[in-house]
Coordinates of C-alpha atoms in Angstrom, one line a residue:
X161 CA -19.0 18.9 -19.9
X162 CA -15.6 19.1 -20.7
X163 CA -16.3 17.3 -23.9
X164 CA -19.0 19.5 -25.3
X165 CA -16.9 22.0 -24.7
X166 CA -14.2 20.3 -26.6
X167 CA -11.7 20.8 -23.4
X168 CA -10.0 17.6 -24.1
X169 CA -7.4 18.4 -21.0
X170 CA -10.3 18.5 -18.6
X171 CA -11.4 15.0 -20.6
X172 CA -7.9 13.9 -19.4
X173 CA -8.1 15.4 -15.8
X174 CA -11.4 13.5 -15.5
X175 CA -10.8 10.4 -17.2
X176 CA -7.5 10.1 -14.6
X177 CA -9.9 10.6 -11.6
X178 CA -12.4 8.1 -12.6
X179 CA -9.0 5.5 -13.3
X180 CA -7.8 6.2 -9.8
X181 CA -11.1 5.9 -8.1
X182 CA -12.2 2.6 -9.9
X183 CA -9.4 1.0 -9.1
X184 CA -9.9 1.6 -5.7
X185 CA -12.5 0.2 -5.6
X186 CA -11.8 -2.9 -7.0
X187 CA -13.5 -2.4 -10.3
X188 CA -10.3 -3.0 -12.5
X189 CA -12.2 -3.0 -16.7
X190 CA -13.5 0.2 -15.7
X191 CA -10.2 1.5 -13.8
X192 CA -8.4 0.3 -17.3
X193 CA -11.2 1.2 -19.5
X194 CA -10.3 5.1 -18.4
X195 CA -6.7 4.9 -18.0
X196 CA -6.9 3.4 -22.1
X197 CA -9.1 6.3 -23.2
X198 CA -6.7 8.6 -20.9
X199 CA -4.0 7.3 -23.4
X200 CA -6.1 8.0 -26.1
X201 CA -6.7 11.6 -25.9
X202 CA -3.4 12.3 -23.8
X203 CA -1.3 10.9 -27.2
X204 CA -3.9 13.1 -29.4
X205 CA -2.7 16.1 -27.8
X206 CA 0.9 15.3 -27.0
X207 CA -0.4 15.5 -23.1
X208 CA 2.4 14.4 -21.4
X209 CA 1.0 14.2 -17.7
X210 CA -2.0 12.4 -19.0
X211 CA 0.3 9.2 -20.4
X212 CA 2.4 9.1 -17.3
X213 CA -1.5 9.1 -15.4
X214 CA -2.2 6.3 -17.2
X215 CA 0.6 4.2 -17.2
X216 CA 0.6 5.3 -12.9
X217 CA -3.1 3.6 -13.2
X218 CA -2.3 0.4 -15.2
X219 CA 0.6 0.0 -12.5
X220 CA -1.3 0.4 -9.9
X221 CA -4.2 -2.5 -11.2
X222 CA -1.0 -5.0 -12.2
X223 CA 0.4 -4.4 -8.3
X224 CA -3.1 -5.3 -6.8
X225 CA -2.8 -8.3 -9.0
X226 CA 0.9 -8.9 -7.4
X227 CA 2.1 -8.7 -10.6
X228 CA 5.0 -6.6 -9.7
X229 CA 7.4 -6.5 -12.6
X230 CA 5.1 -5.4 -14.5
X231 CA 3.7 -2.5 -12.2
X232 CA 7.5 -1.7 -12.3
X233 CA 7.7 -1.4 -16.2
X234 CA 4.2 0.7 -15.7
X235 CA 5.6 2.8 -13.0
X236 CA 8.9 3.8 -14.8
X237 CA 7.4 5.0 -17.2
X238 CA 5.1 7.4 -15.6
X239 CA 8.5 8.0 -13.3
X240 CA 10.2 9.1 -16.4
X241 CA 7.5 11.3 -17.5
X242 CA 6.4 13.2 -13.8
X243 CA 9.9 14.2 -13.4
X244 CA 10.8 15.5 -16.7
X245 CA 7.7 17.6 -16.0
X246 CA 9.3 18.2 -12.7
X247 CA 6.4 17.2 -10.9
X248 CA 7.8 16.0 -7.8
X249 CA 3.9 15.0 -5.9
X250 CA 3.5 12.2 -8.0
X251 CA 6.9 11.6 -9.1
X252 CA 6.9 10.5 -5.0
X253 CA 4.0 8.5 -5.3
X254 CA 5.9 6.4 -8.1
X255 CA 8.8 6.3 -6.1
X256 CA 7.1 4.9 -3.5
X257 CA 5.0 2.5 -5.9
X258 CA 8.3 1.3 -7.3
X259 CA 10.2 0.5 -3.8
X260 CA 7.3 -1.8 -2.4
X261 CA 7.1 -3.6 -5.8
X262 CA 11.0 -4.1 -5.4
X263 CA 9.8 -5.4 -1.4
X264 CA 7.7 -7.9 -2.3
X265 CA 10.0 -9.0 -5.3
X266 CA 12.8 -9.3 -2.5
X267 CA 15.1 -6.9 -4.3
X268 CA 15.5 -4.6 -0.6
X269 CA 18.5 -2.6 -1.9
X270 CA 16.5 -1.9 -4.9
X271 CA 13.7 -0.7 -2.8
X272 CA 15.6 1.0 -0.1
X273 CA 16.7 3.4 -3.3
X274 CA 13.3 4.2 -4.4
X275 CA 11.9 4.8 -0.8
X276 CA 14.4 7.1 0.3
X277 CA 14.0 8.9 -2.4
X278 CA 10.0 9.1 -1.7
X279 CA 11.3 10.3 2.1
X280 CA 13.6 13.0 0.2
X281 CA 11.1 14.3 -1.4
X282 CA 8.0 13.8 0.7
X283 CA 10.0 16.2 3.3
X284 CA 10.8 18.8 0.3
X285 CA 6.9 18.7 -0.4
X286 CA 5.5 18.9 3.2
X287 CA 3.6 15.4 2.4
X288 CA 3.7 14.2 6.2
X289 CA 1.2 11.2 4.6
X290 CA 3.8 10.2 2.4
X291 CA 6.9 10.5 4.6
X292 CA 4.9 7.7 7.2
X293 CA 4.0 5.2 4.7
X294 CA 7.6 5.3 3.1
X295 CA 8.9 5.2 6.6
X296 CA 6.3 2.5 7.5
X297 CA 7.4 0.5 3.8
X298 CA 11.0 1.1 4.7
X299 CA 10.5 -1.0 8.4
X300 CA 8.4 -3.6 6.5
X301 CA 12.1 -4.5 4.5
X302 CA 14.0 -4.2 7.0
X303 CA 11.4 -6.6 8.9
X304 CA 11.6 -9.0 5.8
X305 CA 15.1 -8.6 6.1
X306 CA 14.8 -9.7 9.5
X307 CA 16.6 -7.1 10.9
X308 CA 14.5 -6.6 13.4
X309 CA 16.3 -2.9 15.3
X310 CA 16.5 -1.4 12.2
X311 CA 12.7 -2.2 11.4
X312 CA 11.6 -1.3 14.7
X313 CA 13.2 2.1 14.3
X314 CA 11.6 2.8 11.5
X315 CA 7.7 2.1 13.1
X316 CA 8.5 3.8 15.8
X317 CA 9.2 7.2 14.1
X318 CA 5.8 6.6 12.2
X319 CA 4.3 6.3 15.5
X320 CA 6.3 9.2 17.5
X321 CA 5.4 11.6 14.7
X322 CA 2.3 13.5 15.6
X323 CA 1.5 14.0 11.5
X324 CA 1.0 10.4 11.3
X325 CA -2.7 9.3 10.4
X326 CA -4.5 7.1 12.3
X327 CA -4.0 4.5 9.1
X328 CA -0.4 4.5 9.1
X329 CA -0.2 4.5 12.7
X330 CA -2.0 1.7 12.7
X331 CA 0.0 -0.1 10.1
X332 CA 2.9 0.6 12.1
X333 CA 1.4 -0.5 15.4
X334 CA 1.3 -4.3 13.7
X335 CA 4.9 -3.5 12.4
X336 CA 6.1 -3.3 15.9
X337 CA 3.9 -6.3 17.0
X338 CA 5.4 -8.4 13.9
X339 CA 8.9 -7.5 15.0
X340 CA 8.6 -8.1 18.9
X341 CA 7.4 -11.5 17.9
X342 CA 9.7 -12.1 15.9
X343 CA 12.0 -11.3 18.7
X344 CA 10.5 -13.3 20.8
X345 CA 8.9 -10.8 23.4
X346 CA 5.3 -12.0 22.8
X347 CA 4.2 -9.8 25.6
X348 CA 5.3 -6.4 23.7
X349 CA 3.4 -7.9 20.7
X350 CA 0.5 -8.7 21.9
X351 CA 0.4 -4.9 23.2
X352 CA 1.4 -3.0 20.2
X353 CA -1.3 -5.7 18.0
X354 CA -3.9 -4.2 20.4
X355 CA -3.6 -0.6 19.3
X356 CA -3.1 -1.5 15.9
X357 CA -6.6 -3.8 15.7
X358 CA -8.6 -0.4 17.1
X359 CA -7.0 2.0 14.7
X360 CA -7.5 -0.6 11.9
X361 CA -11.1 -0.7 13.2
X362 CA -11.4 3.3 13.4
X363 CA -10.2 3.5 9.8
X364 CA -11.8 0.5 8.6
X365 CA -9.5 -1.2 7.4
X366 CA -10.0 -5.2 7.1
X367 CA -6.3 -6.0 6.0
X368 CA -5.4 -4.1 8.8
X369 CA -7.7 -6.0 10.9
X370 CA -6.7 -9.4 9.8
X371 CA -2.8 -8.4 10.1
X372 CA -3.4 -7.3 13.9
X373 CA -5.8 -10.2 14.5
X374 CA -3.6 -12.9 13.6
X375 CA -0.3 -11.2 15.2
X376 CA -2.8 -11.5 18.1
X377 CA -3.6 -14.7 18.3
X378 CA -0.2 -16.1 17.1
X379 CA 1.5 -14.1 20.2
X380 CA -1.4 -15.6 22.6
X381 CA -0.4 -18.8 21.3
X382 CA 3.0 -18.4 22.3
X383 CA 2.5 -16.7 25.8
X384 CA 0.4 -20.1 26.5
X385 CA -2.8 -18.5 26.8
X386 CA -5.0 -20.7 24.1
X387 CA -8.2 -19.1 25.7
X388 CA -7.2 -15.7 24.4
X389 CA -5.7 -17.5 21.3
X390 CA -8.6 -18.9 20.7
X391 CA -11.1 -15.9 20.6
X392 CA -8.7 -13.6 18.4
X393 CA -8.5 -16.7 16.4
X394 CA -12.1 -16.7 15.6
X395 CA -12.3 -13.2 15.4
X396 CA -9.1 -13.6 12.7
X397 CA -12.0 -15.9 10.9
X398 CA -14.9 -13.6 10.4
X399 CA -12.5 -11.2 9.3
X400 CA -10.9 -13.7 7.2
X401 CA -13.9 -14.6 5.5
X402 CA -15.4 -11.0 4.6
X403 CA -11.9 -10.1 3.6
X404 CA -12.0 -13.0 1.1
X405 CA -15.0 -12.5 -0.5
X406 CA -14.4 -8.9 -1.0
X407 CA -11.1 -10.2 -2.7
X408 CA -12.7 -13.0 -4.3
X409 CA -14.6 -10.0 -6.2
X410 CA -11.3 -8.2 -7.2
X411 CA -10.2 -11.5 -8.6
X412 CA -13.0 -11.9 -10.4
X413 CA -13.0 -8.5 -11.8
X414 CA -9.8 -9.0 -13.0
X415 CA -10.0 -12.0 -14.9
X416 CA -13.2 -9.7 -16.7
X417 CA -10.0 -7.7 -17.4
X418 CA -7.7 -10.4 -18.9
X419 CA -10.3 -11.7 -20.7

C-alpha cells in the first residue's frame, strides 16, 4: 500500500518490521533480504533511521550466528546513527546488543560499559523490560567472571522487581541456580532451577528449558540423588533434541544466506 502510494518511509517502516520479525523466526535470507532493500530505499531518500534499522537487523542475524565482532561492527553503526537522531529506545537496544556481544567475546569491562549505559537509559525511558534483561546480562558477566556475590546481586534485583516479566524472571531464576552451584550449595540450586524450568515452560521458552533442566540435573548429581538426576536428565534430552532440530533449521537457513 505504501508503495502505490509512493510513501517510501512507510516502505521503510515496513520493510524494518518484516527484517525484525523474520529473524525471529529463524528465517535469516528473508530477515536480510528486507534489511538489504531497507538500505535500498533508506539511502534513496537519505533516511537515516532506516540505515541504522538495517544495519540493527544484519547485527542481530550475525549474533544468532555467534559471530560477534561482526554484530559489533553492525551494531555501532546503527549506535552511531539512533543517537545522533537522539533516539534513545533503540539507541538502548544497541547498547544492550553491543554489551552481550562484548560477554560472550570475554571483553566484561567492555560490556559492563555498554550495559550500564542500557540501565541509564532504560530508567530515563520507563523500559522496566529493558532494565531486567540488562540487569539479568550484567549478572551473567559477573557469573562468567565468577564472581559469584556480585552476580547473584544482580538476579536477585531482576527477581525482587515486581516489573519483571515472567521471561526474565525466569532467566534470572537459572542465574541464581548457576551461581549457587557454582558455590557449591546444590540445595539452593536445585530450588531456584525449579522456578526457573515452570516460568521457562509458561513462556515457552526451550533454551530456557534446557538451561534449568540441566542446572537441574547437574545439582541432583551432586546432592547424590542419581534417581532425580536421572529423570531431569532425560527430560534435559527431549528438550535437547527438539531444541536441536529447531536450530539445526537456523543453521541451515543461514548457510542459504552465505551462500
Amino acid at each position: 500500500m505504501a508503495g502505490l502510494q509512493k510513501y517510501t518511509v512507510g516502505e521503510a517502516a515496513s520493510l524494518n518490521n518484516l527484517g525484525k520479525t523474520y529473524y525471529v523466526m529463524g528465517d535469516y535470507p528473508s530477515s536480510l533480504d528486507a534489511a538489504a532493500k531497507l538500505m535500498s530505499i533508506s539511502n534513496k531518500i537519505n533516511y537515516q533511521a532506516g540505515i541504522a534499522a538495517s544495519h540493527q537487523i544484519s547485527g542481530l542475524i550475525y549474533l544468532a550466528q555467534d559471530n560477534f565482532n561482526q554484530a559489533v561492527t553492525d551494531f555501532n553503526k546503527a549506535l552511531k546513527i539512533f543517537i545522533g537522531l537522539k533516539d534513545e529506545v533503540q539507541a538502548d537496544k544497541v547498547y544492550f546488543n553491543i554489551g552481550l556481544c562484548y560477554d560472550e567475546l570475554g571483553q566484561s569491562a567492555k560490556a559492563f560499559s555498554y550495559l550500564n549505559k542500557a540501565i541509564e537509559i532504560a530508567k530515563k525511558t520507563s523500559d522496566a523490560n529493558m532494565v531486567s534483561m540488562a540487569l539479568n546480562r550484567t549478572g551473567e558477566t559477573y557469573f562468567h567472571l565468577k564472581k559469584y556475590k556480585r552476580a547473584l546481586g544482580y538476579y536477585r534485583r531482576v527477581i525482587n522487581s515486581k516489573q519483571a516479566s515472567n521471561w526474565e524472571r525466569g532467566f534470572a531464576y537459572s542465574g541464581l541456580a548457576q551461581t549457587y552451584y557454582g558455590l557449591g550449595e546444590y540445595g539452593q540450586s536445585v530450588l531456584n532451577a525449579q522456578k526457573s524450568y515452570e516460568l521457562s515452560k509458561k513462556v515457552n521458552s526451550g533454551w530456557d528449558q534446557v538451561r534449568a533442566l540441566n542446572i537441574l540435573s547437574e545439582s541432583y548429581a551432586a546432592l547424590n540423588d542419581f534417581k532425580q538426576a536421572y529423570f531431569f536428565h532425560v527430560q534435559l534430552k527431549k528438550s535437547n533434541d527438539s531444541l536441536y532440530n529447531s536450530e539445526k533449521e537456523k543453521e541451515v537457513n543461514y548457510l542459504h544466506l552465505k551462500q
